[in-house]
Amino acid sequence: PEHTATVVALARLRARGGDIPGAVALARSYLQRKPDSLRLRNAYDRVRLLQRGQASDVAKAATQVLRKDEKNADAMINLAVANIEMGRQELALAILENVKPLQPQNPEIWVLQALAHDRMGEDRRARAALEQAIGLPGGGSAEAHNNLGLLYHEAGDFKGAEDQFRKALLRWPDMLAAHVNLANSLKGQQRFGEAQQALKRAMVIVPN
């Protein structure tokens, strides 16, 4: 009942369905059952970051957890994500480097590093971090493959991008962004008929 990753994963499933308030409410319900649990505090704070305008509050909450447990990896990751959202990319990267020895097999660390590098305009470092992430067990999430595909696309590697978008869709068949991105990668290869079909599938998912 206090397993952080499971609570976050359950909440993210709701968020994928478009119910972000429901995701936050779910995580909050677990914390309310055991309000002194640092694990559930971290889970709730991580899910809160799905909403805009929460980064500053989450950063404060994560700092409070770290005062009680200075090597709490989940709190450090929450603090890093909050700093990314607040535009403090270099600080976030430094925090994530400190988390690596604590959770060397956690692919999310590399995914977040990629996000920070991407926001700093460091495409090569972002790509390398995502390639590292998807090579780890559990690292090949739909989001990771989609983001890596975007970096390949920007570099002009349309076939490489296509492969990543298809891998994203294998994991999340209704991922709207991946369908649109797949269409763009196919268009880049002048496979216009296939691109049109990808866009039609996207319009089935979101008709408006």
mmCIF file with all atom_site columns, C-alpha atoms in Angstrom:
data_model
loop_
_atom_site.group_PDB
_atom_site.id
_atom_site.type_symbol
_atom_site.label_atom_id
_atom_site.label_alt_id
_atom_site.label_comp_id
_atom_site.label_asym_id
_atom_site.label_entity_id
_atom_site.label_seq_id
_atom_site.pdbx_PDB_ins_code
_atom_site.Cartn_x
_atom_site.Cartn_y
_atom_site.Cartn_z
_atom_site.occupancy
_atom_site.B_iso_or_equiv
_atom_site.pdbx_formal_charge
_atom_site.auth_seq_id
_atom_site.auth_comp_id
_atom_site.auth_asym_id
_atom_site.auth_atom_id
_atom_site.pdbx_PDB_model_num
ATOM 1   C CA . PRO A 1 1   ? 0.000   0.000  0.000   1.00 0.00 ? 1   PRO A CA 1
ATOM 2   C CA . GLU A 1 2   ? 2.984   2.372  0.288   1.00 0.00 ? 2   GLU A CA 1
ATOM 3   C CA . HIS A 1 3   ? 4.707   1.362  -2.939  1.00 0.00 ? 3   HIS A CA 1
ATOM 4   C CA . THR A 1 4   ? 5.446   4.740  -4.554  1.00 0.00 ? 4   THR A CA 1
ATOM 5   C CA . ALA A 1 5   ? 5.883   3.536  -8.127  1.00 0.00 ? 5   ALA A CA 1
ATOM 6   C CA . THR A 1 6   ? 2.592   1.633  -8.120  1.00 0.00 ? 6   THR A CA 1
ATOM 7   C CA . VAL A 1 7   ? 0.560   4.580  -6.827  1.00 0.00 ? 7   VAL A CA 1
ATOM 8   C CA . VAL A 1 8   ? 2.160   6.845  -9.435  1.00 0.00 ? 8   VAL A CA 1
ATOM 9   C CA . ALA A 1 9   ? 1.526   4.287  -12.197 1.00 0.00 ? 9   ALA A CA 1
ATOM 10  C CA . LEU A 1 10  ? -2.151  3.922  -11.255 1.00 0.00 ? 10  LEU A CA 1
ATOM 11  C CA . ALA A 1 11  ? -2.526  7.690  -11.300 1.00 0.00 ? 11  ALA A CA 1
ATOM 12  C CA . ARG A 1 12  ? -0.772  7.992  -14.654 1.00 0.00 ? 12  ARG A CA 1
ATOM 13  C CA . LEU A 1 13  ? -3.194  5.500  -16.166 1.00 0.00 ? 13  LEU A CA 1
ATOM 14  C CA . ARG A 1 14  ? -6.000  7.870  -15.237 1.00 0.00 ? 14  ARG A CA 1
ATOM 15  C CA . ALA A 1 15  ? -4.040  10.790 -16.631 1.00 0.00 ? 15  ALA A CA 1
ATOM 16  C CA . ARG A 1 16  ? -3.509  8.968  -19.930 1.00 0.00 ? 16  ARG A CA 1
ATOM 17  C CA . GLY A 1 17  ? -7.260  8.736  -20.177 1.00 0.00 ? 17  GLY A CA 1
ATOM 18  C CA . GLY A 1 18  ? -7.444  12.511 -19.778 1.00 0.00 ? 18  GLY A CA 1
ATOM 19  C CA . ASP A 1 19  ? -8.539  12.548 -16.139 1.00 0.00 ? 19  ASP A CA 1
ATOM 20  C CA . ILE A 1 20  ? -5.706  14.479 -14.463 1.00 0.00 ? 20  ILE A CA 1
ATOM 21  C CA . PRO A 1 21  ? -7.878  15.676 -11.536 1.00 0.00 ? 21  PRO A CA 1
ATOM 22  C CA . GLY A 1 22  ? -8.863  12.054 -10.971 1.00 0.00 ? 22  GLY A CA 1
ATOM 23  C CA . ALA A 1 23  ? -5.204  11.030 -11.035 1.00 0.00 ? 23  ALA A CA 1
ATOM 24  C CA . VAL A 1 24  ? -4.338  13.593 -8.370  1.00 0.00 ? 24  VAL A CA 1
ATOM 25  C CA . ALA A 1 25  ? -7.357  12.574 -6.278  1.00 0.00 ? 25  ALA A CA 1
ATOM 26  C CA . LEU A 1 26  ? -6.288  8.936  -6.414  1.00 0.00 ? 26  LEU A CA 1
ATOM 27  C CA . ALA A 1 27  ? -2.781  9.695  -5.163  1.00 0.00 ? 27  ALA A CA 1
ATOM 28  C CA . ARG A 1 28  ? -4.208  11.992 -2.491  1.00 0.00 ? 28  ARG A CA 1
ATOM 29  C CA . SER A 1 29  ? -6.523  9.226  -1.260  1.00 0.00 ? 29  SER A CA 1
ATOM 30  C CA . TYR A 1 30  ? -3.561  6.934  -0.573  1.00 0.00 ? 30  TYR A CA 1
ATOM 31  C CA . LEU A 1 31  ? -1.726  9.674  1.329   1.00 0.00 ? 31  LEU A CA 1
ATOM 32  C CA . GLN A 1 32  ? -4.809  10.444 3.406   1.00 0.00 ? 32  GLN A CA 1
ATOM 33  C CA . ARG A 1 33  ? -4.876  6.836  4.614   1.00 0.00 ? 33  ARG A CA 1
ATOM 34  C CA . LYS A 1 34  ? -1.339  7.189  5.968   1.00 0.00 ? 34  LYS A CA 1
ATOM 35  C CA . PRO A 1 35  ? -0.401  10.900 6.099   1.00 0.00 ? 35  PRO A CA 1
ATOM 36  C CA . ASP A 1 36  ? 2.993   10.332 7.761   1.00 0.00 ? 36  ASP A CA 1
ATOM 37  C CA . SER A 1 37  ? 4.263   8.080  4.963   1.00 0.00 ? 37  SER A CA 1
ATOM 38  C CA . LEU A 1 38  ? 7.151   9.677  3.070   1.00 0.00 ? 38  LEU A CA 1
ATOM 39  C CA . ARG A 1 39  ? 6.632   7.207  0.238   1.00 0.00 ? 39  ARG A CA 1
ATOM 40  C CA . LEU A 1 40  ? 3.005   8.222  -0.267  1.00 0.00 ? 40  LEU A CA 1
ATOM 41  C CA . ARG A 1 41  ? 3.954   11.886 0.124   1.00 0.00 ? 41  ARG A CA 1
ATOM 42  C CA . ASN A 1 42  ? 6.414   11.456 -2.736  1.00 0.00 ? 42  ASN A CA 1
ATOM 43  C CA . ALA A 1 43  ? 3.810   9.653  -4.844  1.00 0.00 ? 43  ALA A CA 1
ATOM 44  C CA . TYR A 1 44  ? 1.242   12.409 -4.320  1.00 0.00 ? 44  TYR A CA 1
ATOM 45  C CA . ASP A 1 45  ? 3.761   15.151 -5.071  1.00 0.00 ? 45  ASP A CA 1
ATOM 46  C CA . ARG A 1 46  ? 4.891   13.431 -8.253  1.00 0.00 ? 46  ARG A CA 1
ATOM 47  C CA . VAL A 1 47  ? 1.337   13.131 -9.514  1.00 0.00 ? 47  VAL A CA 1
ATOM 48  C CA . ARG A 1 48  ? 0.646   16.762 -8.603  1.00 0.00 ? 48  ARG A CA 1
ATOM 49  C CA . LEU A 1 49  ? 3.303   17.729 -11.140 1.00 0.00 ? 49  LEU A CA 1
ATOM 50  C CA . LEU A 1 50  ? 0.908   16.593 -13.871 1.00 0.00 ? 50  LEU A CA 1
ATOM 51  C CA . GLN A 1 51  ? -0.982  19.804 -13.145 1.00 0.00 ? 51  GLN A CA 1
ATOM 52  C CA . ARG A 1 52  ? 0.354   23.210 -14.071 1.00 0.00 ? 52  ARG A CA 1
ATOM 53  C CA . GLY A 1 53  ? 1.429   25.634 -11.383 1.00 0.00 ? 53  GLY A CA 1
ATOM 54  C CA . GLN A 1 54  ? 2.394   22.987 -8.829  1.00 0.00 ? 54  GLN A CA 1
ATOM 55  C CA . ALA A 1 55  ? 6.178   23.012 -9.284  1.00 0.00 ? 55  ALA A CA 1
ATOM 56  C CA . SER A 1 56  ? 7.000   25.501 -6.535  1.00 0.00 ? 56  SER A CA 1
ATOM 57  C CA . ASP A 1 57  ? 4.820   23.743 -3.942  1.00 0.00 ? 57  ASP A CA 1
ATOM 58  C CA . VAL A 1 58  ? 6.214   20.344 -4.890  1.00 0.00 ? 58  VAL A CA 1
ATOM 59  C CA . ALA A 1 59  ? 9.772   21.647 -4.617  1.00 0.00 ? 59  ALA A CA 1
ATOM 60  C CA . LYS A 1 60  ? 9.032   22.804 -1.060  1.00 0.00 ? 60  LYS A CA 1
ATOM 61  C CA . ALA A 1 61  ? 7.407   19.479 -0.170  1.00 0.00 ? 61  ALA A CA 1
ATOM 62  C CA . ALA A 1 62  ? 10.337  17.506 -1.602  1.00 0.00 ? 62  ALA A CA 1
ATOM 63  C CA . THR A 1 63  ? 12.774  19.639 0.372   1.00 0.00 ? 63  THR A CA 1
ATOM 64  C CA . GLN A 1 64  ? 10.872  18.858 3.557   1.00 0.00 ? 64  GLN A CA 1
ATOM 65  C CA . VAL A 1 65  ? 11.094  15.125 2.833   1.00 0.00 ? 65  VAL A CA 1
ATOM 66  C CA . LEU A 1 66  ? 14.836  15.432 2.195   1.00 0.00 ? 66  LEU A CA 1
ATOM 67  C CA . ARG A 1 67  ? 15.300  17.116 5.562   1.00 0.00 ? 67  ARG A CA 1
ATOM 68  C CA . LYS A 1 68  ? 13.968  13.924 7.134   1.00 0.00 ? 68  LYS A CA 1
ATOM 69  C CA . ASP A 1 69  ? 15.785  11.588 4.742   1.00 0.00 ? 69  ASP A CA 1
ATOM 70  C CA . GLU A 1 70  ? 18.599  13.237 2.795   1.00 0.00 ? 70  GLU A CA 1
ATOM 71  C CA . LYS A 1 71  ? 19.033  10.243 0.468   1.00 0.00 ? 71  LYS A CA 1
ATOM 72  C CA . ASN A 1 72  ? 15.375  9.814  -0.426  1.00 0.00 ? 72  ASN A CA 1
ATOM 73  C CA . ALA A 1 73  ? 15.657  9.178  -4.162  1.00 0.00 ? 73  ALA A CA 1
ATOM 74  C CA . ASP A 1 74  ? 11.972  9.728  -4.962  1.00 0.00 ? 74  ASP A CA 1
ATOM 75  C CA . ALA A 1 75  ? 12.016  13.126 -3.264  1.00 0.00 ? 75  ALA A CA 1
ATOM 76  C CA . MET A 1 76  ? 15.178  14.031 -5.184  1.00 0.00 ? 76  MET A CA 1
ATOM 77  C CA . ILE A 1 77  ? 13.481  13.088 -8.456  1.00 0.00 ? 77  ILE A CA 1
ATOM 78  C CA . ASN A 1 78  ? 10.429  15.169 -7.518  1.00 0.00 ? 78  ASN A CA 1
ATOM 79  C CA . LEU A 1 79  ? 12.715  18.107 -6.781  1.00 0.00 ? 79  LEU A CA 1
ATOM 80  C CA . ALA A 1 80  ? 14.456  17.664 -10.123 1.00 0.00 ? 80  ALA A CA 1
ATOM 81  C CA . VAL A 1 81  ? 11.150  17.566 -12.038 1.00 0.00 ? 81  VAL A CA 1
ATOM 82  C CA . ALA A 1 82  ? 9.941   20.669 -10.204 1.00 0.00 ? 82  ALA A CA 1
ATOM 83  C CA . ASN A 1 83  ? 13.129  22.501 -11.140 1.00 0.00 ? 83  ASN A CA 1
ATOM 84  C CA . ILE A 1 84  ? 12.763  21.467 -14.771 1.00 0.00 ? 84  ILE A CA 1
ATOM 85  C CA . GLU A 1 85  ? 9.255   22.947 -14.774 1.00 0.00 ? 85  GLU A CA 1
ATOM 86  C CA . MET A 1 86  ? 10.570  26.142 -13.165 1.00 0.00 ? 86  MET A CA 1
ATOM 87  C CA . GLY A 1 87  ? 13.271  26.497 -15.832 1.00 0.00 ? 87  GLY A CA 1
ATOM 88  C CA . ARG A 1 88  ? 16.208  25.548 -13.627 1.00 0.00 ? 88  ARG A CA 1
ATOM 89  C CA . GLN A 1 89  ? 17.628  22.916 -15.934 1.00 0.00 ? 89  GLN A CA 1
ATOM 90  C CA . GLU A 1 90  ? 21.235  22.890 -14.707 1.00 0.00 ? 90  GLU A CA 1
ATOM 91  C CA . LEU A 1 91  ? 20.121  22.454 -11.102 1.00 0.00 ? 91  LEU A CA 1
ATOM 92  C CA . ALA A 1 92  ? 17.796  19.630 -12.141 1.00 0.00 ? 92  ALA A CA 1
ATOM 93  C CA . LEU A 1 93  ? 20.632  17.882 -13.983 1.00 0.00 ? 93  LEU A CA 1
ATOM 94  C CA . ALA A 1 94  ? 22.875  18.142 -10.923 1.00 0.00 ? 94  ALA A CA 1
ATOM 95  C CA . ILE A 1 95  ? 20.163  16.624 -8.722  1.00 0.00 ? 95  ILE A CA 1
ATOM 96  C CA . LEU A 1 96  ? 19.602  13.774 -11.173 1.00 0.00 ? 96  LEU A CA 1
ATOM 97  C CA . GLU A 1 97  ? 23.319  12.976 -11.228 1.00 0.00 ? 97  GLU A CA 1
ATOM 98  C CA . ASN A 1 98  ? 23.130  12.591 -7.449  1.00 0.00 ? 98  ASN A CA 1
ATOM 99  C CA . VAL A 1 99  ? 20.196  10.190 -7.784  1.00 0.00 ? 99  VAL A CA 1
ATOM 100 C CA . LYS A 1 100 ? 21.959  7.834  -10.200 1.00 0.00 ? 100 LYS A CA 1
ATOM 101 C CA . PRO A 1 101 ? 24.089  6.039  -7.563  1.00 0.00 ? 101 PRO A CA 1
ATOM 102 C CA . LEU A 1 102 ? 20.928  5.490  -5.493  1.00 0.00 ? 102 LEU A CA 1
ATOM 103 C CA . GLN A 1 103 ? 18.821  4.096  -8.359  1.00 0.00 ? 103 GLN A CA 1
ATOM 104 C CA . PRO A 1 104 ? 21.238  3.064  -11.136 1.00 0.00 ? 104 PRO A CA 1
ATOM 105 C CA . GLN A 1 105 ? 18.589  1.041  -13.004 1.00 0.00 ? 105 GLN A CA 1
ATOM 106 C CA . ASN A 1 106 ? 15.846  3.675  -12.935 1.00 0.00 ? 106 ASN A CA 1
ATOM 107 C CA . PRO A 1 107 ? 15.301  4.731  -16.579 1.00 0.00 ? 107 PRO A CA 1
ATOM 108 C CA . GLU A 1 108 ? 13.238  7.745  -15.535 1.00 0.00 ? 108 GLU A CA 1
ATOM 109 C CA . ILE A 1 109 ? 16.410  9.491  -14.416 1.00 0.00 ? 109 ILE A CA 1
ATOM 110 C CA . TRP A 1 110 ? 17.729  9.459  -17.987 1.00 0.00 ? 110 TRP A CA 1
ATOM 111 C CA . VAL A 1 111 ? 14.334  10.433 -19.404 1.00 0.00 ? 111 VAL A CA 1
ATOM 112 C CA . LEU A 1 112 ? 14.292  13.486 -17.156 1.00 0.00 ? 112 LEU A CA 1
ATOM 113 C CA . GLN A 1 113 ? 17.870  14.345 -18.047 1.00 0.00 ? 113 GLN A CA 1
ATOM 114 C CA . ALA A 1 114 ? 16.838  14.217 -21.691 1.00 0.00 ? 114 ALA A CA 1
ATOM 115 C CA . LEU A 1 115 ? 13.978  16.624 -20.977 1.00 0.00 ? 115 LEU A CA 1
ATOM 116 C CA . ALA A 1 116 ? 16.322  19.066 -19.266 1.00 0.00 ? 116 ALA A CA 1
ATOM 117 C CA . HIS A 1 117 ? 18.876  18.879 -22.079 1.00 0.00 ? 117 HIS A CA 1
ATOM 118 C CA . ASP A 1 118 ? 16.132  19.322 -24.670 1.00 0.00 ? 118 ASP A CA 1
ATOM 119 C CA . ARG A 1 119 ? 14.881  22.468 -22.970 1.00 0.00 ? 119 ARG A CA 1
ATOM 120 C CA . MET A 1 120 ? 18.449  23.780 -23.004 1.00 0.00 ? 120 MET A CA 1
ATOM 121 C CA . GLY A 1 121 ? 18.664  23.128 -26.749 1.00 0.00 ? 121 GLY A CA 1
ATOM 122 C CA . GLU A 1 122 ? 21.201  20.321 -26.285 1.00 0.00 ? 122 GLU A CA 1
ATOM 123 C CA . ASP A 1 123 ? 19.705  17.838 -28.739 1.00 0.00 ? 123 ASP A CA 1
ATOM 124 C CA . ARG A 1 124 ? 22.644  15.435 -28.852 1.00 0.00 ? 124 ARG A CA 1
ATOM 125 C CA . ARG A 1 125 ? 22.773  15.064 -25.087 1.00 0.00 ? 125 ARG A CA 1
ATOM 126 C CA . ALA A 1 126 ? 19.006  14.659 -24.955 1.00 0.00 ? 126 ALA A CA 1
ATOM 127 C CA . ARG A 1 127 ? 19.142  11.939 -27.588 1.00 0.00 ? 127 ARG A CA 1
ATOM 128 C CA . ALA A 1 128 ? 21.972  10.105 -25.809 1.00 0.00 ? 128 ALA A CA 1
ATOM 129 C CA . ALA A 1 129 ? 20.061  10.186 -22.521 1.00 0.00 ? 129 ALA A CA 1
ATOM 130 C CA . LEU A 1 130 ? 16.897  8.775  -24.106 1.00 0.00 ? 130 LEU A CA 1
ATOM 131 C CA . GLU A 1 131 ? 18.860  6.056  -25.890 1.00 0.00 ? 131 GLU A CA 1
ATOM 132 C CA . GLN A 1 132 ? 20.333  5.133  -22.505 1.00 0.00 ? 132 GLN A CA 1
ATOM 133 C CA . ALA A 1 133 ? 16.857  5.103  -20.944 1.00 0.00 ? 133 ALA A CA 1
ATOM 134 C CA . ILE A 1 134 ? 15.208  2.807  -23.486 1.00 0.00 ? 134 ILE A CA 1
ATOM 135 C CA . GLY A 1 135 ? 18.095  0.374  -23.093 1.00 0.00 ? 135 GLY A CA 1
ATOM 136 C CA . LEU A 1 136 ? 17.251  -0.201 -19.435 1.00 0.00 ? 136 LEU A CA 1
ATOM 137 C CA . PRO A 1 137 ? 14.558  -2.624 -18.208 1.00 0.00 ? 137 PRO A CA 1
ATOM 138 C CA . GLY A 1 138 ? 11.258  -0.769 -18.217 1.00 0.00 ? 138 GLY A CA 1
ATOM 139 C CA . GLY A 1 139 ? 12.762  2.237  -19.961 1.00 0.00 ? 139 GLY A CA 1
ATOM 140 C CA . GLY A 1 140 ? 10.943  1.850  -23.243 1.00 0.00 ? 140 GLY A CA 1
ATOM 141 C CA . SER A 1 141 ? 7.810   3.764  -22.347 1.00 0.00 ? 141 SER A CA 1
ATOM 142 C CA . ALA A 1 142 ? 5.572   5.237  -25.015 1.00 0.00 ? 142 ALA A CA 1
ATOM 143 C CA . GLU A 1 143 ? 6.647   8.731  -23.975 1.00 0.00 ? 143 GLU A CA 1
ATOM 144 C CA . ALA A 1 144 ? 10.366  7.887  -24.132 1.00 0.00 ? 144 ALA A CA 1
ATOM 145 C CA . HIS A 1 145 ? 10.089  6.399  -27.637 1.00 0.00 ? 145 HIS A CA 1
ATOM 146 C CA . ASN A 1 146 ? 7.945   9.301  -28.829 1.00 0.00 ? 146 ASN A CA 1
ATOM 147 C CA . ASN A 1 147 ? 10.405  11.886 -27.529 1.00 0.00 ? 147 ASN A CA 1
ATOM 148 C CA . LEU A 1 148 ? 13.363  10.051 -29.031 1.00 0.00 ? 148 LEU A CA 1
ATOM 149 C CA . GLY A 1 149 ? 11.515  9.886  -32.335 1.00 0.00 ? 149 GLY A CA 1
ATOM 150 C CA . LEU A 1 150 ? 11.068  13.656 -32.273 1.00 0.00 ? 150 LEU A CA 1
ATOM 151 C CA . LEU A 1 151 ? 14.813  14.131 -31.835 1.00 0.00 ? 151 LEU A CA 1
ATOM 152 C CA . TYR A 1 152 ? 15.534  11.783 -34.747 1.00 0.00 ? 152 TYR A CA 1
ATOM 153 C CA . HIS A 1 153 ? 12.977  13.646 -36.841 1.00 0.00 ? 153 HIS A CA 1
ATOM 154 C CA . GLU A 1 154 ? 14.566  17.008 -36.077 1.00 0.00 ? 154 GLU A CA 1
ATOM 155 C CA . ALA A 1 155 ? 17.921  15.565 -37.144 1.00 0.00 ? 155 ALA A CA 1
ATOM 156 C CA . GLY A 1 156 ? 16.431  14.473 -40.482 1.00 0.00 ? 156 GLY A CA 1
ATOM 157 C CA . ASP A 1 157 ? 16.444  10.750 -39.682 1.00 0.00 ? 157 ASP A CA 1
ATOM 158 C CA . PHE A 1 158 ? 12.844  10.153 -40.714 1.00 0.00 ? 158 PHE A CA 1
ATOM 159 C CA . LYS A 1 159 ? 13.117  6.349  -40.828 1.00 0.00 ? 159 LYS A CA 1
ATOM 160 C CA . GLY A 1 160 ? 14.648  6.243  -37.351 1.00 0.00 ? 160 GLY A CA 1
ATOM 161 C CA . ALA A 1 161 ? 11.892  8.541  -36.165 1.00 0.00 ? 161 ALA A CA 1
ATOM 162 C CA . GLU A 1 162 ? 9.231   6.313  -37.719 1.00 0.00 ? 162 GLU A CA 1
ATOM 163 C CA . ASP A 1 163 ? 10.621  3.271  -35.886 1.00 0.00 ? 163 ASP A CA 1
ATOM 164 C CA . GLN A 1 164 ? 10.436  5.098  -32.532 1.00 0.00 ? 164 GLN A CA 1
ATOM 165 C CA . PHE A 1 165 ? 6.884   6.346  -33.091 1.00 0.00 ? 165 PHE A CA 1
ATOM 166 C CA . ARG A 1 166 ? 5.746   2.830  -34.003 1.00 0.00 ? 166 ARG A CA 1
ATOM 167 C CA . LYS A 1 167 ? 7.331   1.507  -30.803 1.00 0.00 ? 167 LYS A CA 1
ATOM 168 C CA . ALA A 1 168 ? 5.479   4.191  -28.861 1.00 0.00 ? 168 ALA A CA 1
ATOM 169 C CA . LEU A 1 169 ? 2.186   3.098  -30.426 1.00 0.00 ? 169 LEU A CA 1
ATOM 170 C CA . LEU A 1 170 ? 2.840   -0.549 -29.590 1.00 0.00 ? 170 LEU A CA 1
ATOM 171 C CA . ARG A 1 171 ? 2.888   0.525  -25.947 1.00 0.00 ? 171 ARG A CA 1
ATOM 172 C CA . TRP A 1 172 ? 0.070   3.080  -26.141 1.00 0.00 ? 172 TRP A CA 1
ATOM 173 C CA . PRO A 1 173 ? -2.073  2.526  -29.264 1.00 0.00 ? 173 PRO A CA 1
ATOM 174 C CA . ASP A 1 174 ? -4.208  5.629  -28.652 1.00 0.00 ? 174 ASP A CA 1
ATOM 175 C CA . MET A 1 175 ? -1.299  8.054  -28.128 1.00 0.00 ? 175 MET A CA 1
ATOM 176 C CA . LEU A 1 176 ? -2.449  10.973 -30.252 1.00 0.00 ? 176 LEU A CA 1
ATOM 177 C CA . ALA A 1 177 ? 0.954   12.677 -30.466 1.00 0.00 ? 177 ALA A CA 1
ATOM 178 C CA . ALA A 1 178 ? 2.630   9.493  -31.690 1.00 0.00 ? 178 ALA A CA 1
ATOM 179 C CA . HIS A 1 179 ? 0.068   9.071  -34.508 1.00 0.00 ? 179 HIS A CA 1
ATOM 180 C CA . VAL A 1 180 ? 0.600   12.659 -35.676 1.00 0.00 ? 180 VAL A CA 1
ATOM 181 C CA . ASN A 1 181 ? 4.367   12.361 -35.343 1.00 0.00 ? 181 ASN A CA 1
ATOM 182 C CA . LEU A 1 182 ? 4.326   9.076  -37.253 1.00 0.00 ? 182 LEU A CA 1
ATOM 183 C CA . ALA A 1 183 ? 2.445   10.815 -40.068 1.00 0.00 ? 183 ALA A CA 1
ATOM 184 C CA . ASN A 1 184 ? 5.082   13.548 -40.191 1.00 0.00 ? 184 ASN A CA 1
ATOM 185 C CA . SER A 1 185 ? 7.926   11.018 -40.307 1.00 0.00 ? 185 SER A CA 1
ATOM 186 C CA . LEU A 1 186 ? 6.197   9.182  -43.152 1.00 0.00 ? 186 LEU A CA 1
ATOM 187 C CA . LYS A 1 187 ? 5.673   12.463 -44.982 1.00 0.00 ? 187 LYS A CA 1
ATOM 188 C CA . GLY A 1 188 ? 9.396   13.145 -44.573 1.00 0.00 ? 188 GLY A CA 1
ATOM 189 C CA . GLN A 1 189 ? 9.999   9.879  -46.467 1.00 0.00 ? 189 GLN A CA 1
ATOM 190 C CA . GLN A 1 190 ? 7.469   10.938 -49.145 1.00 0.00 ? 190 GLN A CA 1
ATOM 191 C CA . ARG A 1 191 ? 5.183   8.052  -48.158 1.00 0.00 ? 191 ARG A CA 1
ATOM 192 C CA . PHE A 1 192 ? 2.159   10.300 -48.405 1.00 0.00 ? 192 PHE A CA 1
ATOM 193 C CA . GLY A 1 193 ? -0.561  7.641  -48.526 1.00 0.00 ? 193 GLY A CA 1
ATOM 194 C CA . GLU A 1 194 ? 0.675   6.045  -45.304 1.00 0.00 ? 194 GLU A CA 1
ATOM 195 C CA . ALA A 1 195 ? 0.981   9.479  -43.711 1.00 0.00 ? 195 ALA A CA 1
ATOM 196 C CA . GLN A 1 196 ? -2.639  10.194 -44.579 1.00 0.00 ? 196 GLN A CA 1
ATOM 197 C CA . GLN A 1 197 ? -3.744  6.932  -42.981 1.00 0.00 ? 197 GLN A CA 1
ATOM 198 C CA . ALA A 1 198 ? -1.839  7.771  -39.784 1.00 0.00 ? 198 ALA A CA 1
ATOM 199 C CA . LEU A 1 199 ? -3.587  11.136 -39.602 1.00 0.00 ? 199 LEU A CA 1
ATOM 200 C CA . LYS A 1 200 ? -6.964  9.504  -40.166 1.00 0.00 ? 200 LYS A CA 1
ATOM 201 C CA . ARG A 1 201 ? -6.282  7.198  -37.217 1.00 0.00 ? 201 ARG A CA 1
ATOM 202 C CA . ALA A 1 202 ? -5.463  10.238 -35.129 1.00 0.00 ? 202 ALA A CA 1
ATOM 203 C CA . MET A 1 203 ? -8.797  11.804 -36.086 1.00 0.00 ? 203 MET A CA 1
ATOM 204 C CA . VAL A 1 204 ? -10.609 8.653  -34.970 1.00 0.00 ? 204 VAL A CA 1
ATOM 205 C CA . ILE A 1 205 ? -9.011  8.998  -31.545 1.00 0.00 ? 205 ILE A CA 1
ATOM 206 C CA . VAL A 1 206 ? -9.817  12.712 -31.272 1.00 0.00 ? 206 VAL A CA 1
ATOM 207 C CA . PRO A 1 207 ? -12.484 13.601 -33.838 1.00 0.00 ? 207 PRO A CA 1
ATOM 208 C CA . ASN A 1 208 ? -12.389 17.332 -33.069 1.00 0.00 ? 208 ASN A CA 1
#
